[in-house]
Amino acid sequence: MRDKLKGSGRTGTILKGPTSEGAPSETKRAAPAIAIGLLVMSMAVSFLGYNYLYLAGEYRARNFQHFLHLKQAHDLVAQSPLLRAAHIDTLTNHLTSVRAEALWCTDNLTAPEYAIVNRLGAAPAFAMCRAEVARTDELIEQLKLMRAAPIAQHGLQSSRFAQGLEVKTTLEKMMTDSANFHSQVQTIENRIVNMVIGGTLLVSFALLMIMMFLTRTMREVWTTLTTSARHVNEVNERFATAVEAIPDGFAVFDSKRRLVTCNEMYRQLAHPIPERVTIGMTGAEILQDAMEHGHYPDISEEDRNKFILDFRNKLEQDGSQVSLVVQGERYIQVKLTESAHGDKVVIRSDVSDFVQSNRKLQNLTENLETAKAHYRRRSLEDALTGLSNRRKLDHALKAAGGRGERAVIRIDLDRFKQVNDVLGHDAGDHVLKTVARKLLTATREDDLVARVGGDEFVVLCAPGTELERAEDIGQRLLERTLEPILYRNKQCVFSASLGLAVAEISRDDPSEILRNADAALYEAKAAGRASLRVFTGPLEQRISRDRRLADDLVEAFAGRELVPFYQTQHDARTHAVTGIEVLARWQHPEFGLLPPALFFPIAHQLGLDGDLDLAIMTRAAEDLGPLFAKTGALPRLAFNVTSSTLIDPDFPEFAQHLFKRWQAPVAFEILESVSLEDGDDTIPFALDTLRELGFELDIDDFGSGHASIKSVMQVRPHALKIDRSIILPLGEDPAAEGLVAATITMGQSLGLQVIAEGVETAQHAHRLAALGCDTVQGYHFSKPMPLKDLKTYLNGDAINPGNRSAAAS
């Protein structure tokens, strides 16, 4: 072996390296192949395992989407069991998505994949998916039938309410099955994990075999490398050639710090005239000569010696690194390393581009930090007024949670919309900015003033502000806010209402104190505005009751707790029954019989006022149809309807189907407060449609709202119904009698029937008849009564005029 190496050339020896005698045994040859084969097989098993783990994750995601759509469908039915066309369409969309997710689970796999997953125990899960598809198809068909049938055609047992509850029950079952499917996927996933673990163990074993093989090979390589050590000198020669080619400046100084060797790049970087750098110069001499020929112009002659001395000292430190500004924007980095023989290896690098890029990056970072700080500040500030915004207020409320009582004052500008409409949005912005300045001057430095809405402000008083002090601040805020504001010599007419709440801010619900201040604010508005109200115990009890009623109202529809009450209407001269007004009552299981004033505002906030109108109409039709079927003498029916009902495009069709067998007139009473002058054609179009279908329209509570003669003529009603607040003082207040007489005269001049409600005494009835009123209604004749009392009442009277009167004069 050694004889062969001595006889070969240097280059050949380096390229080929030492050889070894003898051929490897069959076992050595086979070992790597066996290890690699095991590795490939186990990696294939692991790959399949991970692939099916990914597939299991996809099934889990599909199961989550499936459950989510079911939950959304269930919540929709739970919120409104009375399913309308829009609700049914939304439910159908959710169920279509549910079916697609279940169908994907059965049709996604190829036949081989299906067989493999079945072997892992997936057969029950696939069966659940197929059953879910079938059940979803049945439910979609059921919803199609519900949508095709008008609401009025549903009886008691198959009403939209009952069918809605049935759909809700079916959805709950499907949600349970969807949850069970999750556990099936978990079981399959566990089996796949076990398969992956087994494959991983096999991979580890194969790798161990390979490592053993590599270790033996490395030992053989090490032997070869030691044999090649004699070739180091040749490598050094080649290295010297390579030094010249490197892009950085390279130089070696001996132990006396004289230049031994360097490349051309070092000369160019060390001196403005590269030729002046010669072998034998010291580092200090090179630096001194470079200064004299233009390098380092910023260093004065007095400081040059110190600069050279500092550089030489650093040159003595092993591993030191020096950055130099040689000229203008040219930056050189010098790295010093000491060899084992005491030589200094110096590498000079031109880092000008890097320094300039780093400087730009630093400037960019500083600008970014400045922008972030500006954004953070602006994100907590209202852009128009400069006050704190809702986000900053929320942060302050959260930070104050559980740290003692705090006072919150809510300010709302009344009639601010009219300022925008009459004087323009520039005037509105001027008002908001002026009010903001006034709020700041009326509060203390530690008080937080925030704008939280278009014309809404909140003051979070400083810690330690007690109720009496907070009321003083609130009164000062009110006085300052009500001070006149001029815009281009025109006064901006608006008012303000304030609500105050003092309580410890809850950690779990920091915004609760805002809701309390809101409740006090609404009290101020109800009291006539331009006032401050404080959140008190009775107000808190009322809010608690309203929240309870809001929670119970949805269940009231399904439980048929919303019932119609009936009050008769009479001919003003003969006192015979001519009509019946249907009124809403809530037979609450705990609070008893509730008037509409207690639950209609809640229904409106929940968006259920239209549903409530329809429920009362449906119950009244069920009650009164059989009652008057035998006599054939039908009275005129009157129902109160809200604007939510009027803007419902399905309402005219609903009313037509519900009263198609009722031969007497059916009227819908529209509150005078429903304005027709806002430019929206929705309500006028609905009124025209109802009139074309044969329904009569009455304007209710006339004289209490803001309707004009123009809006009355737009409605073209059948009757005007004078508000009870105008009727009650009749006979005692001459002004009230004059107002009633004028209203009756106006109605007659427009060709309208005039109905007076709130007729409490015989004197009321007599004076109204004398003034020419057509119809009277009130406690003098009857109170609102349930169906059984109405039957008893009507048995003692007749409907048609001319018979015995309903009440004695």
Coordinates of C-alpha atoms in Angstrom, one line a residue, residues 38-48 50 199 202-203:
L38 CA -36.6 0.0 6.2
L39 CA -36.3 3.8 6.1
V40 CA -38.3 4.1 2.9
M41 CA -41.0 1.7 4.0
S42 CA -41.4 3.3 7.5
M43 CA -41.4 6.8 5.9
A44 CA -44.1 5.6 3.6
V45 CA -46.2 4.4 6.5
S46 CA -45.6 7.7 8.4
F47 CA -46.4 9.7 5.3
L48 CA -49.7 7.8 4.9
Y50 CA -49.7 12.0 8.4
G199 CA -43.9 4.2 11.6
L202 CA -39.3 2.2 12.4
V203 CA -37.8 5.4 10.9

